[in-house]
Coordinates of N, CA and C in Angstrom, one line a residue:
X17 N 84.4 117.5 108.0 CA 84.1 117.8 106.6 C 83.0 116.9 106.1
X18 N 82.5 117.2 104.9 CA 81.4 116.5 104.3 C 81.6 116.5 102.8
X19 N 81.5 115.3 102.2 CA 81.4 115.1 100.7 C 80.0 114.6 100.4
X20 N 79.4 115.4 99.5 CA 78.0 115.0 99.0 C 78.0 114.9 97.5
X21 N 77.6 113.7 97.0 CA 77.6 113.4 95.6 C 76.2 113.0 95.2
X22 N 75.6 113.6 94.2 CA 74.3 113.2 93.7 C 74.4 113.2 92.2
X23 N 74.3 112.0 91.6 CA 74.5 111.8 90.2 C 73.3 111.1 89.6
X24 N 72.8 111.6 88.5 CA 71.5 111.0 88.0 C 71.7 109.7 87.3
X25 N 72.9 109.3 86.9 CA 73.1 108.0 86.2 C 74.1 107.1 87.0
X26 N 75.3 107.6 87.3 CA 76.2 106.7 88.0 C 77.4 107.4 88.6
X27 N 78.0 106.8 89.5 CA 79.3 107.3 90.2 C 80.3 106.2 90.0
X28 N 81.5 106.5 89.5 CA 82.6 105.6 89.4 C 83.9 106.2 90.0
X29 N 84.4 105.5 91.0 CA 85.7 105.9 91.6 C 86.7 104.8 91.3
X30 N 87.5 105.1 90.3 CA 88.4 104.1 89.7 C 89.9 104.5 90.1
X31 N 90.5 103.7 91.0 CA 91.8 103.9 91.5 C 91.9 105.4 92.0
X32 N 90.8 105.7 92.8 CA 90.8 107.1 93.4 C 90.1 107.0 94.7
X33 N 90.0 108.1 95.5 CA 89.6 108.1 96.9 C 88.8 109.3 97.2
X34 N 87.7 109.0 97.9 CA 86.9 110.0 98.6 C 87.3 109.9 100.1
X35 N 87.7 111.1 100.7 CA 88.3 111.0 102.1 C 87.8 112.1 102.9
X36 N 87.3 111.8 104.1 CA 87.0 112.8 105.1 C 87.5 112.3 106.5
X37 N 88.7 111.9 106.5 CA 89.4 111.3 107.7 C 89.5 112.4 108.8
X38 N 89.6 111.9 110.1 CA 89.9 112.8 111.2 C 91.2 112.3 111.9
X39 N 92.0 113.3 112.3 CA 93.2 112.9 113.0 C 93.2 113.7 114.4
X40 N 94.1 113.2 115.3 CA 94.2 113.9 116.6 C 92.8 113.7 117.3
X41 N 92.4 114.8 117.9 CA 91.1 114.8 118.6 C 89.9 115.0 117.7
X42 N 90.1 115.2 116.4 CA 89.0 115.5 115.4 C 88.3 114.3 115.0
X43 N 87.0 114.4 114.9 CA 86.1 113.3 114.4 C 86.2 113.3 112.8
X44 N 86.1 112.1 112.3 CA 86.0 112.0 110.8 C 84.7 112.6 110.3
X45 N 84.6 112.9 109.1 CA 83.4 113.5 108.5 C 82.4 112.6 107.9
X46 N 81.6 113.1 107.0 CA 80.5 112.3 106.3 C 80.7 112.3 104.8
X47 N 80.5 111.1 104.2 CA 80.4 111.0 102.8 C 79.0 110.5 102.5
X48 N 78.3 111.3 101.6 CA 76.9 110.9 101.3 C 76.8 110.8 99.7
X49 N 76.4 109.7 99.2 CA 76.4 109.5 97.8 C 75.0 108.9 97.4
X50 N 74.3 109.6 96.5 CA 73.0 109.2 95.9 C 73.2 109.0 94.4
X51 N 73.0 107.8 93.9 CA 73.0 107.6 92.4 C 72.5 106.2 92.2
X52 N 71.9 106.0 91.0 CA 71.4 104.6 90.7 C 72.5 103.5 90.7
X53 N 73.7 103.9 90.2 CA 74.8 102.9 90.2 C 76.1 103.5 90.8
X54 N 76.7 102.9 91.8 CA 77.9 103.4 92.4 C 79.0 102.3 92.4
X55 N 80.2 102.6 91.9 CA 81.2 101.6 91.8 C 82.6 102.2 92.3
X56 N 83.2 101.4 93.2 CA 84.6 101.7 93.6 C 85.5 100.5 93.2
X57 N 86.6 100.8 92.6 CA 87.4 99.7 92.0 C 88.9 100.0 91.9
X58 N 89.7 99.0 91.7 CA 91.1 99.0 91.3 C 92.0 99.7 92.4
X59 N 92.0 99.0 93.6 CA 92.9 99.4 94.7 C 93.8 98.3 95.1
X60 N 94.6 98.5 96.1 CA 95.6 97.5 96.6 C 95.0 96.5 97.6
X61 N 93.7 96.7 98.0 CA 93.2 95.9 99.1 C 93.7 96.4 100.4
X62 N 93.2 95.8 101.5 CA 93.6 96.4 102.8 C 94.7 95.5 103.5
X63 N 94.7 94.2 103.2 CA 95.7 93.3 103.8 C 96.4 92.5 102.7
X64 N 97.4 91.8 103.1 CA 98.2 91.0 102.1 C 97.9 89.5 102.3
X65 N 98.3 88.9 103.4 CA 98.1 87.5 103.6 C 97.5 87.1 105.0
X66 N 97.3 88.1 105.8 CA 96.7 87.9 107.2 C 97.5 87.1 108.2
X67 N 98.8 86.9 107.8 CA 99.6 86.1 108.7 C 100.7 86.8 109.4
X68 N 101.5 87.6 108.6 CA 102.7 88.2 109.1 C 102.5 89.6 109.5
X69 N 102.5 89.9 110.9 CA 102.3 91.3 111.3 C 103.4 92.2 111.0
X70 N 104.6 91.7 110.6 CA 105.7 92.5 110.3 C 105.7 93.0 108.8
X71 N 104.8 92.3 108.0 CA 104.7 92.7 106.6 C 104.0 94.1 106.5
X72 N 104.7 95.1 105.9 CA 104.0 96.4 105.9 C 102.7 96.4 105.3
X73 N 102.4 95.5 104.4 CA 101.1 95.4 103.8 C 100.0 94.9 104.7
X74 N 100.4 94.4 105.9 CA 99.5 94.0 106.9 C 99.4 94.9 108.1
X75 N 100.1 96.0 108.1 CA 100.1 97.0 109.2 C 99.1 98.0 108.9
X76 N 98.5 98.6 109.9 CA 97.4 99.5 109.7 C 97.9 100.8 109.0
X77 N 97.1 101.2 108.0 CA 97.5 102.3 107.2 C 96.2 103.0 106.6
X78 N 96.4 104.1 106.0 CA 95.2 104.8 105.4 C 94.7 104.0 104.2
X79 N 93.3 104.2 104.0 CA 92.7 103.7 102.8 C 93.3 104.4 101.6
X80 N 93.6 103.7 100.6 CA 94.2 104.3 99.4 C 93.2 104.4 98.3
X81 N 92.3 103.5 98.1 CA 91.3 103.6 97.0 C 89.9 103.2 97.6
X82 N 89.0 104.1 97.3 CA 87.6 103.8 97.8 C 87.0 105.0 98.5
X83 N 86.5 104.8 99.7 CA 85.9 105.9 100.5 C 86.3 105.7 101.9
X84 N 86.8 106.8 102.5 CA 87.4 106.7 103.8 C 86.8 107.8 104.7
X85 N 86.3 107.4 105.9 CA 85.9 108.3 106.9 C 86.4 107.8 108.2
X86 N 87.8 107.6 108.2 CA 88.5 107.0 109.3 C 89.0 108.0 110.3
X87 N 88.9 107.6 111.6 CA 89.5 108.4 112.7 C 90.8 107.7 113.1
X88 N 91.9 108.5 113.1 CA 93.2 107.9 113.5 C 93.8 108.3 114.8
X89 N 93.0 109.1 115.6 CA 93.4 109.5 116.9 C 92.4 109.2 118.0
X90 N 92.0 110.2 118.7 CA 91.0 110.1 119.8 C 89.6 110.4 119.3
X91 N 89.5 110.9 118.1 CA 88.1 111.2 117.5 C 87.4 110.0 117.1
X92 N 86.1 110.2 116.7 CA 85.3 109.1 116.3 C 85.3 108.9 114.8
X93 N 85.2 107.7 114.3 CA 85.1 107.4 112.9 C 83.8 108.1 112.3
X94 N 83.8 108.4 111.1 CA 82.7 109.2 110.5 C 81.6 108.3 110.0
X95 N 80.9 108.8 109.0 CA 79.7 108.2 108.4 C 79.8 108.1 106.9
X96 N 79.6 107.0 106.3 CA 79.5 106.8 104.9 C 78.1 106.3 104.5
X97 N 77.3 107.2 103.9 CA 75.9 106.9 103.5 C 75.8 106.7 102.0
X98 N 75.3 105.5 101.6 CA 75.2 105.3 100.2 C 73.7 104.9 99.9
X99 N 73.1 105.6 98.9 CA 71.8 105.2 98.4 C 71.9 105.0 96.9
X100 N 71.8 103.7 96.5 CA 72.0 103.4 95.1 C 70.8 102.5 94.7
X101 N 70.0 103.1 93.9 CA 68.7 102.4 93.5 C 69.0 101.1 92.8
X102 N 70.0 101.0 92.0 CA 70.3 99.8 91.2 C 71.4 99.0 91.9
X103 N 72.6 99.6 92.1 CA 73.7 98.7 92.6 C 74.8 99.6 93.2
X104 N 75.5 99.0 94.2 CA 76.7 99.4 94.8 C 77.7 98.3 94.7
X105 N 78.9 98.6 94.1 CA 79.9 97.6 93.8 C 81.3 98.0 94.4
X106 N 81.9 97.2 95.2 CA 83.3 97.4 95.5 C 84.1 96.2 95.0
X107 N 85.1 96.5 94.1 CA 85.7 95.4 93.4 C 87.2 95.7 93.2
X108 N 88.0 94.6 93.0 CA 89.4 94.7 92.7 C 90.2 95.5 93.7
X109 N 90.0 95.2 94.9 CA 90.9 95.8 96.0 C 90.4 97.2 96.5
X110 N 89.2 97.5 96.3 CA 88.7 98.8 96.8 C 88.2 98.7 98.3
X111 N 88.3 99.8 99.1 CA 88.0 99.8 100.5 C 87.0 100.9 100.8
X112 N 86.1 100.6 101.7 CA 85.1 101.6 102.2 C 85.2 101.4 103.8
X113 N 85.7 102.5 104.4 CA 85.9 102.4 105.9 C 85.5 103.6 106.6
X114 N 84.8 103.4 107.7 CA 84.4 104.4 108.7 C 84.9 104.0 110.1
X115 N 86.1 103.3 110.1 CA 86.6 102.7 111.3 C 87.4 103.7 112.1
X116 N 87.9 103.1 113.2 CA 89.0 103.7 114.0 C 90.2 103.0 113.8
X117 N 91.2 103.6 113.1 CA 92.4 102.9 112.7 C 93.6 103.7 113.2
X118 N 94.4 103.1 114.1 CA 95.7 103.6 114.4 C 96.6 103.4 113.2
X119 N 97.4 104.4 112.9 CA 98.3 104.3 111.8 C 99.7 103.9 112.3
X120 N 100.1 102.7 112.0 CA 101.3 102.1 112.5 C 102.5 103.0 112.5
X121 N 103.2 103.2 113.6 CA 103.2 102.4 114.9 C 102.3 103.0 115.9
X122 N 101.5 104.0 115.6 CA 100.7 104.7 116.7 C 99.4 103.9 116.8
X123 N 98.7 104.1 117.9 CA 97.4 103.5 118.2 C 96.3 104.6 118.3
X124 N 95.1 104.3 117.8 CA 94.0 105.2 118.0 C 93.2 104.9 119.3
X125 N 92.4 105.8 119.7 CA 91.6 105.5 121.0 C 90.1 105.8 120.7
X126 N 89.8 106.4 119.6 CA 88.4 106.7 119.3 C 87.6 105.5 118.9
X127 N 86.2 105.6 118.8 CA 85.3 104.6 118.4 C 85.2 104.6 116.8
X128 N 84.8 103.5 116.3 CA 84.4 103.4 114.9 C 83.1 104.1 114.6
X129 N 82.9 104.5 113.3 CA 81.7 105.2 112.9 C 80.6 104.3 112.4
X130 N 80.0 104.7 111.3 CA 78.8 104.0 110.8 C 78.8 104.0 109.3
X131 N 78.3 102.9 108.7 CA 78.1 102.8 107.2 C 76.7 102.3 107.0
X132 N 75.7 103.2 106.7 CA 74.4 102.8 106.3 C 74.3 102.7 104.8
X133 N 73.7 101.6 104.2 CA 73.6 101.4 102.8 C 72.2 101.0 102.4
X134 N 71.7 101.7 101.4 CA 70.4 101.2 100.8 C 70.7 101.1 99.3
X135 N 70.4 99.9 98.8 CA 70.8 99.7 97.4 C 69.9 98.5 96.8
X136 N 69.8 98.5 95.5 CA 69.2 97.3 94.8 C 70.1 96.1 95.1
X137 N 71.4 96.2 94.8 CA 72.3 95.1 95.1 C 73.6 95.7 95.6
X138 N 74.3 94.9 96.5 CA 75.6 95.2 97.0 C 76.5 94.1 96.7
X139 N 77.6 94.4 96.0 CA 78.6 93.3 95.7 C 80.0 93.8 96.3
X140 N 80.6 93.0 97.1 CA 81.9 93.2 97.6 C 82.8 92.1 97.2
X141 N 83.8 92.4 96.3 CA 84.4 91.4 95.5 C 85.9 91.5 95.5
X142 N 86.7 90.4 95.4 CA 88.1 90.4 95.0 C 89.0 91.4 95.8
X143 N 89.3 91.0 97.1 CA 90.2 91.8 97.9 C 89.6 93.2 98.4
X144 N 88.3 93.3 98.2 CA 87.6 94.6 98.6 C 87.0 94.4 100.0
X145 N 86.7 95.5 100.6 CA 86.2 95.4 102.0 C 85.4 96.6 102.4
X146 N 84.5 96.4 103.3 CA 83.6 97.4 103.8 C 83.7 97.3 105.3
X147 N 84.2 98.3 106.0 CA 84.4 98.1 107.5 C 84.1 99.3 108.3
X148 N 83.6 99.1 109.5 CA 83.4 100.1 110.5 C 84.2 99.6 111.7
X149 N 85.2 98.8 111.5 CA 85.9 98.1 112.6 C 86.9 99.0 113.3
X150 N 87.5 98.5 114.4 CA 88.6 99.1 115.1 C 89.8 98.3 114.9
X151 N 90.8 98.9 114.3 CA 92.1 98.1 114.0 C 93.2 99.0 114.5
X152 N 94.0 98.3 115.4 CA 95.1 99.0 116.1 C 94.5 100.2 116.9
X153 N 93.4 100.0 117.6 CA 92.6 101.0 118.3 C 92.2 100.5 119.6
X154 N 92.1 101.4 120.6 CA 91.5 101.1 121.9 C 90.1 101.4 122.0
X155 N 89.5 101.9 120.9 CA 88.1 102.3 120.9 C 87.2 101.1 120.5
X156 N 85.8 101.3 120.6 CA 84.9 100.3 120.1 C 84.7 100.3 118.6
X157 N 84.5 99.2 118.1 CA 84.1 99.1 116.6 C 82.8 99.7 116.4
X158 N 82.5 100.1 115.2 CA 81.3 100.8 114.8 C 80.2 99.9 114.3
X159 N 79.3 100.5 113.4 CA 78.1 99.8 112.9 C 78.1 99.8 111.4
X160 N 77.6 98.7 110.8 CA 77.2 98.6 109.4 C 75.8 98.2 109.3
X161 N 75.0 99.0 108.5 CA 73.6 98.7 108.3 C 73.3 98.6 106.8
X162 N 72.9 97.4 106.3 CA 72.7 97.2 104.9 C 71.3 96.8 104.6
X163 N 70.6 97.5 103.7 CA 69.2 97.2 103.3 C 69.3 97.1 101.8
X164 N 69.2 95.9 101.3 CA 69.4 95.6 99.8 C 68.5 94.5 99.4
X165 N 68.3 94.4 98.1 CA 67.6 93.2 97.5 C 68.5 92.0 97.5
X166 N 69.8 92.2 97.0 CA 70.8 91.2 96.9 C 72.1 91.6 97.4
X167 N 72.7 90.7 98.3 CA 74.1 91.0 98.8 C 75.0 89.8 98.4
X168 N 76.1 90.1 97.7 CA 77.1 89.1 97.3 C 78.4 89.5 97.8
X169 N 79.0 88.6 98.6 CA 80.4 88.8 99.1 C 81.2 87.6 98.6
X170 N 82.2 88.0 97.7 CA 82.8 86.9 96.9 C 84.3 87.3 96.7
X171 N 85.2 86.5 97.3 CA 86.6 86.8 97.3 C 87.4 86.2 96.1
X172 N 86.7 85.6 95.1 CA 87.4 85.0 94.0 C 88.1 86.1 93.2
X173 N 89.3 85.8 92.7 CA 90.0 86.8 91.8 C 89.2 87.1 90.6
X174 N 89.1 88.4 90.2 CA 88.5 88.8 89.0 C 89.5 88.8 87.9
X175 N 89.0 88.5 86.7 CA 89.8 88.5 85.5 C 90.5 89.8 85.3
X176 N 91.8 89.8 85.0 CA 92.5 91.0 84.6 C 93.0 91.7 85.8
X177 N 93.0 91.2 87.0 CA 93.4 91.9 88.2 C 94.9 91.5 88.5
X178 N 95.8 92.5 88.4 CA 97.2 92.1 88.8 C 97.3 91.8 90.2
X179 N 98.1 90.8 90.6 CA 98.2 90.4 92.0 C 99.5 89.7 92.3
X180 N 100.0 89.9 93.5 CA 101.1 89.1 94.0 C 100.6 87.7 94.2
X181 N 101.4 86.7 93.7 CA 100.9 85.3 93.8 C 100.8 84.8 95.3
X182 N 101.5 85.5 96.2 CA 101.4 85.1 97.6 C 100.3 85.8 98.4
X183 N 99.6 86.7 97.8 CA 98.5 87.4 98.4 C 97.3 86.5 98.7
X184 N 96.6 86.8 99.8 CA 95.4 86.1 100.1 C 94.2 86.6 99.2
X185 N 93.3 85.7 98.9 CA 92.0 86.1 98.2 C 91.0 86.3 99.3
X186 N 90.3 87.4 99.3 CA 89.3 87.6 100.3 C 88.3 88.7 99.8
X187 N 87.2 88.8 100.5 CA 86.3 90.0 100.4 C 85.6 90.0 101.8
X188 N 85.5 91.1 102.4 CA 84.8 91.1 103.7 C 84.1 92.3 104.1
X189 N 83.0 92.1 104.9 CA 82.3 93.2 105.5 C 82.4 93.0 107.0
X190 N 82.9 94.0 107.7 CA 83.2 93.7 109.2 C 83.0 94.9 110.1
X191 N 82.7 94.6 111.3 CA 82.7 95.6 112.4 C 83.4 94.9 113.6
X192 N 84.7 94.5 113.2 CA 85.5 93.7 114.2 C 86.4 94.6 115.0
X193 N 87.1 94.0 115.9 CA 88.0 94.7 116.8 C 89.3 93.9 116.9
X194 N 90.3 94.4 116.3 CA 91.6 93.7 116.3 C 92.7 94.8 116.5
X195 N 93.7 94.4 117.2 CA 94.8 95.3 117.4 C 95.9 95.2 116.3
X196 N 96.1 93.9 115.9 CA 97.1 93.7 114.8 C 96.8 92.4 114.1
X197 N 97.4 92.3 112.9 CA 97.3 91.0 112.1 C 98.3 90.0 112.7
X198 N 97.9 88.8 112.6 CA 98.9 87.7 113.0 C 98.6 87.1 114.3
X199 N 99.4 86.2 114.8 CA 99.0 85.4 116.0 C 99.2 86.1 117.3
X200 N 100.0 87.2 117.3 CA 100.2 87.8 118.6 C 99.2 89.0 118.8
X201 N 98.2 88.8 119.7 CA 97.2 89.9 119.9 C 97.5 90.6 121.3
X202 N 97.2 91.8 121.3 CA 97.3 92.6 122.5 C 95.9 93.0 123.0
X203 N 95.5 92.6 124.2 CA 94.2 93.0 124.7 C 94.2 94.5 125.1
X204 N 93.1 95.2 124.6 CA 93.0 96.6 124.8 C 91.5 96.9 125.1
X205 N 91.2 98.1 125.7 CA 89.8 98.4 125.9 C 89.0 98.5 124.6
X206 N 87.7 98.3 124.8 CA 86.8 98.4 123.6 C 86.1 97.1 123.3
X207 N 85.1 97.3 122.4 CA 84.2 96.1 122.1 C 84.0 96.0 120.6
X208 N 83.6 94.8 120.2 CA 83.3 94.6 118.8 C 82.0 95.4 118.4
X209 N 81.8 95.6 117.1 CA 80.7 96.4 116.7 C 79.5 95.6 116.2
X210 N 78.7 96.1 115.3 CA 77.4 95.5 114.9 C 77.2 95.6 113.4
X211 N 76.7 94.5 112.8 CA 76.3 94.5 111.4 C 74.9 94.1 111.4
X212 N 74.0 94.9 110.7 CA 72.6 94.6 110.5 C 72.4 94.5 109.0
X213 N 71.8 93.3 108.6 CA 71.6 93.1 107.1 C 70.1 92.7 107.0
X214 N 69.4 93.4 106.1 CA 68.1 93.1 105.6 C 68.2 92.9 104.1
X215 N 67.9 91.7 103.5 CA 68.1 91.5 102.1 C 67.1 90.4 101.6
X216 N 66.9 90.4 100.3 CA 66.2 89.2 99.7 C 67.1 88.0 99.7
X217 N 68.3 88.2 99.1 CA 69.3 87.1 99.0 C 70.6 87.6 99.5
X218 N 71.3 86.7 100.3 CA 72.6 87.0 100.8 C 73.5 85.8 100.4
X219 N 74.6 86.1 99.7 CA 75.5 85.0 99.3 C 76.9 85.4 99.8
X220 N 77.6 84.4 100.5 CA 78.9 84.6 101.0 C 79.8 83.5 100.5
X221 N 80.7 83.8 99.6 CA 81.4 82.8 98.7 C 82.9 83.0 98.6
X222 N 83.6 81.9 98.4 CA 85.0 82.0 98.0 C 85.9 83.0 98.8
X223 N 86.0 82.6 100.1 CA 86.8 83.5 101.0 C 86.1 84.8 101.3
X224 N 84.8 84.9 101.0 CA 84.1 86.1 101.5 C 83.8 85.9 103.0
X225 N 83.8 87.0 103.7 CA 83.6 86.9 105.2 C 82.7 88.0 105.7
X226 N 81.7 87.6 106.4 CA 80.9 88.5 107.3 C 81.5 88.4 108.7
X227 N 81.9 89.5 109.3 CA 82.8 89.4 110.4 C 82.5 90.5 111.5
X228 N 82.0 90.1 112.6 CA 82.0 90.9 113.8 C 82.7 90.2 114.9
X229 N 84.1 90.2 114.7 CA 84.9 89.3 115.5 C 85.8 90.1 116.5
X230 N 86.2 89.4 117.5 CA 87.0 90.1 118.6 C 88.3 89.4 118.8
X231 N 89.4 90.1 118.4 CA 90.7 89.5 118.6 C 91.4 90.2 119.7
X232 N 90.9 91.3 120.2 CA 91.7 92.1 121.2 C 90.9 92.8 122.2
X233 N 89.5 92.7 122.2 CA 88.7 93.6 123.0 C 88.5 93.0 124.4
X234 N 88.5 93.9 125.4 CA 88.4 93.5 126.8 C 86.9 93.7 127.3
X235 N 86.1 94.5 126.6 CA 84.8 94.7 127.1 C 83.9 93.4 127.0
X236 N 83.0 93.2 127.9 CA 82.2 92.0 127.9 C 80.8 92.3 127.5
X237 N 80.1 91.3 126.8 CA 78.7 91.5 126.4 C 77.8 91.3 127.7
X238 N 76.7 92.0 127.7 CA 75.7 91.8 128.7 C 74.5 91.0 128.1
X239 N 73.8 90.2 128.9 CA 72.7 89.4 128.3 C 71.7 90.1 127.5
X240 N 71.4 91.3 127.8 CA 70.4 92.1 127.0 C 70.9 92.8 125.8
X241 N 72.2 92.7 125.5 CA 72.8 93.4 124.4 C 72.2 92.8 123.0
X242 N 72.1 93.7 122.0 CA 71.6 93.2 120.7 C 72.7 92.3 120.1
X243 N 72.3 91.5 119.1 CA 73.3 90.7 118.4 C 74.4 91.5 117.7
X244 N 75.6 91.0 117.6 CA 76.6 91.7 116.9 C 76.5 91.5 115.4
X245 N 75.7 90.5 114.9 CA 75.5 90.3 113.5 C 74.0 89.8 113.4
X246 N 73.2 90.6 112.7 CA 71.8 90.3 112.5 C 71.6 90.2 111.0
X247 N 71.0 89.1 110.5 CA 70.7 88.9 109.1 C 69.3 88.5 108.9
X248 N 68.5 89.3 108.2 CA 67.1 89.0 107.9 C 67.0 88.9 106.3
X249 N 66.8 87.6 105.8 CA 66.8 87.4 104.4 C 65.8 86.4 104.0
X250 N 65.4 86.4 102.7 CA 64.6 85.3 102.2 C 65.4 84.1 101.9
X251 N 66.7 84.3 101.5 CA 67.6 83.2 101.2 C 69.0 83.6 101.6
X252 N 69.7 82.7 102.3 CA 71.0 83.0 102.9 C 71.9 81.8 102.5
X253 N 72.9 82.1 101.7 CA 73.8 81.0 101.2 C 75.2 81.3 101.7
X254 N 75.9 80.4 102.3 CA 77.3 80.4 102.6 C 77.9 79.3 101.8
X255 N 78.6 79.6 100.7 CA 79.2 78.6 99.8 C 80.6 78.2 100.3
X256 N 81.2 77.4 99.4 CA 82.5 76.9 99.7 C 83.5 78.0 100.0
X257 N 84.2 78.0 101.1 CA 85.2 79.0 101.4 C 84.6 80.2 102.1
X258 N 83.3 80.4 102.1 CA 82.7 81.5 102.8 C 82.7 81.3 104.3
X259 N 82.6 82.4 105.0 CA 82.6 82.4 106.5 C 81.7 83.5 107.1
X260 N 81.1 83.1 108.2 CA 80.4 84.1 109.0 C 80.9 84.0 110.4
X261 N 81.5 85.1 111.0 CA 82.1 85.0 112.3 C 81.6 86.0 113.2
X262 N 81.3 85.6 114.4 CA 81.1 86.6 115.5 C 81.9 86.2 116.7
X263 N 82.8 87.1 117.1 CA 83.7 86.8 118.2 C 83.1 86.9 119.6
X264 N 83.8 86.4 120.5 CA 83.4 86.5 121.9 C 84.5 87.2 122.7
X265 N 84.2 88.1 123.6 CA 85.2 88.8 124.4 C 85.7 87.9 125.4
X266 N 87.0 88.1 125.8 CA 87.6 87.2 126.8 C 86.8 87.3 128.1

C-alpha cells in the first residue's frame, strides 16, 4: 500500500498513526509526505527502561503513534519519505519506523526498509525514535538517509508530558540489529544497517542516541563495506548524556 500526503502549510499527526505495515510474506508499503512543516507527537514511546526483557513495554510490538512501514514476517520493511522545507519534528513519544519487527513472541525474517528525509530541520525529542532497524528479526537492518540544515536529537523530558517515573528518558535514530531488550541476547542471521547524515549542525544531547549497533547479528563486515554511520556536518556536538554507537559483529 501507499500513503501520500501533500499539504501546502503543515502536517500534524497528534496521538495518531499513518501505517502501511506488511505481514506474512508481504512487504510493507510507502509513506510519502511533502509539506513545509511536519510533526508527529504524543505517543507512548517504543521502550520503557531498556533493562527488563519481560516487561511488556520492552517487547517488540507495533508502532502506536507516528508513521509505520514495518514488516512483521518474511517481507521487507517499507519506505517512509519526508520532504519538509522548514521542519520535521518527532516529539513526546512518537515513532517513525520502516524496520523489520517480529511481534512478540514471533520473530520476523525480512530485512528492514528505508527512511530518506530532506528537511530544513529535524528534531527527535523526548522518547521519540526514528528507526529502520531489525528488532526480534533474523533479517538485516535497513537504512536511514538524512539531509537537513539542523539535526537535534534530545531525550530531555518535555514540559507537560505524562510519564511513568521509572521510564527511561531517550530519543534515538537507529539502524540497529537486536533480537531483544535486556542482557540476554540471541545471535541470529543478519547485519546492522546504515545511517547517512548530511547537515549543517548535528546535536546529540540528554540521552539522545545515534545508533547503528549490533546486539545479535552474525553477519561480518568486509573491509570494503561502507561505514554503518556516516556524518558530514559543519558542526557536530555530542553533549552530556548523548551517545553515538556503531556495533561490531561477533
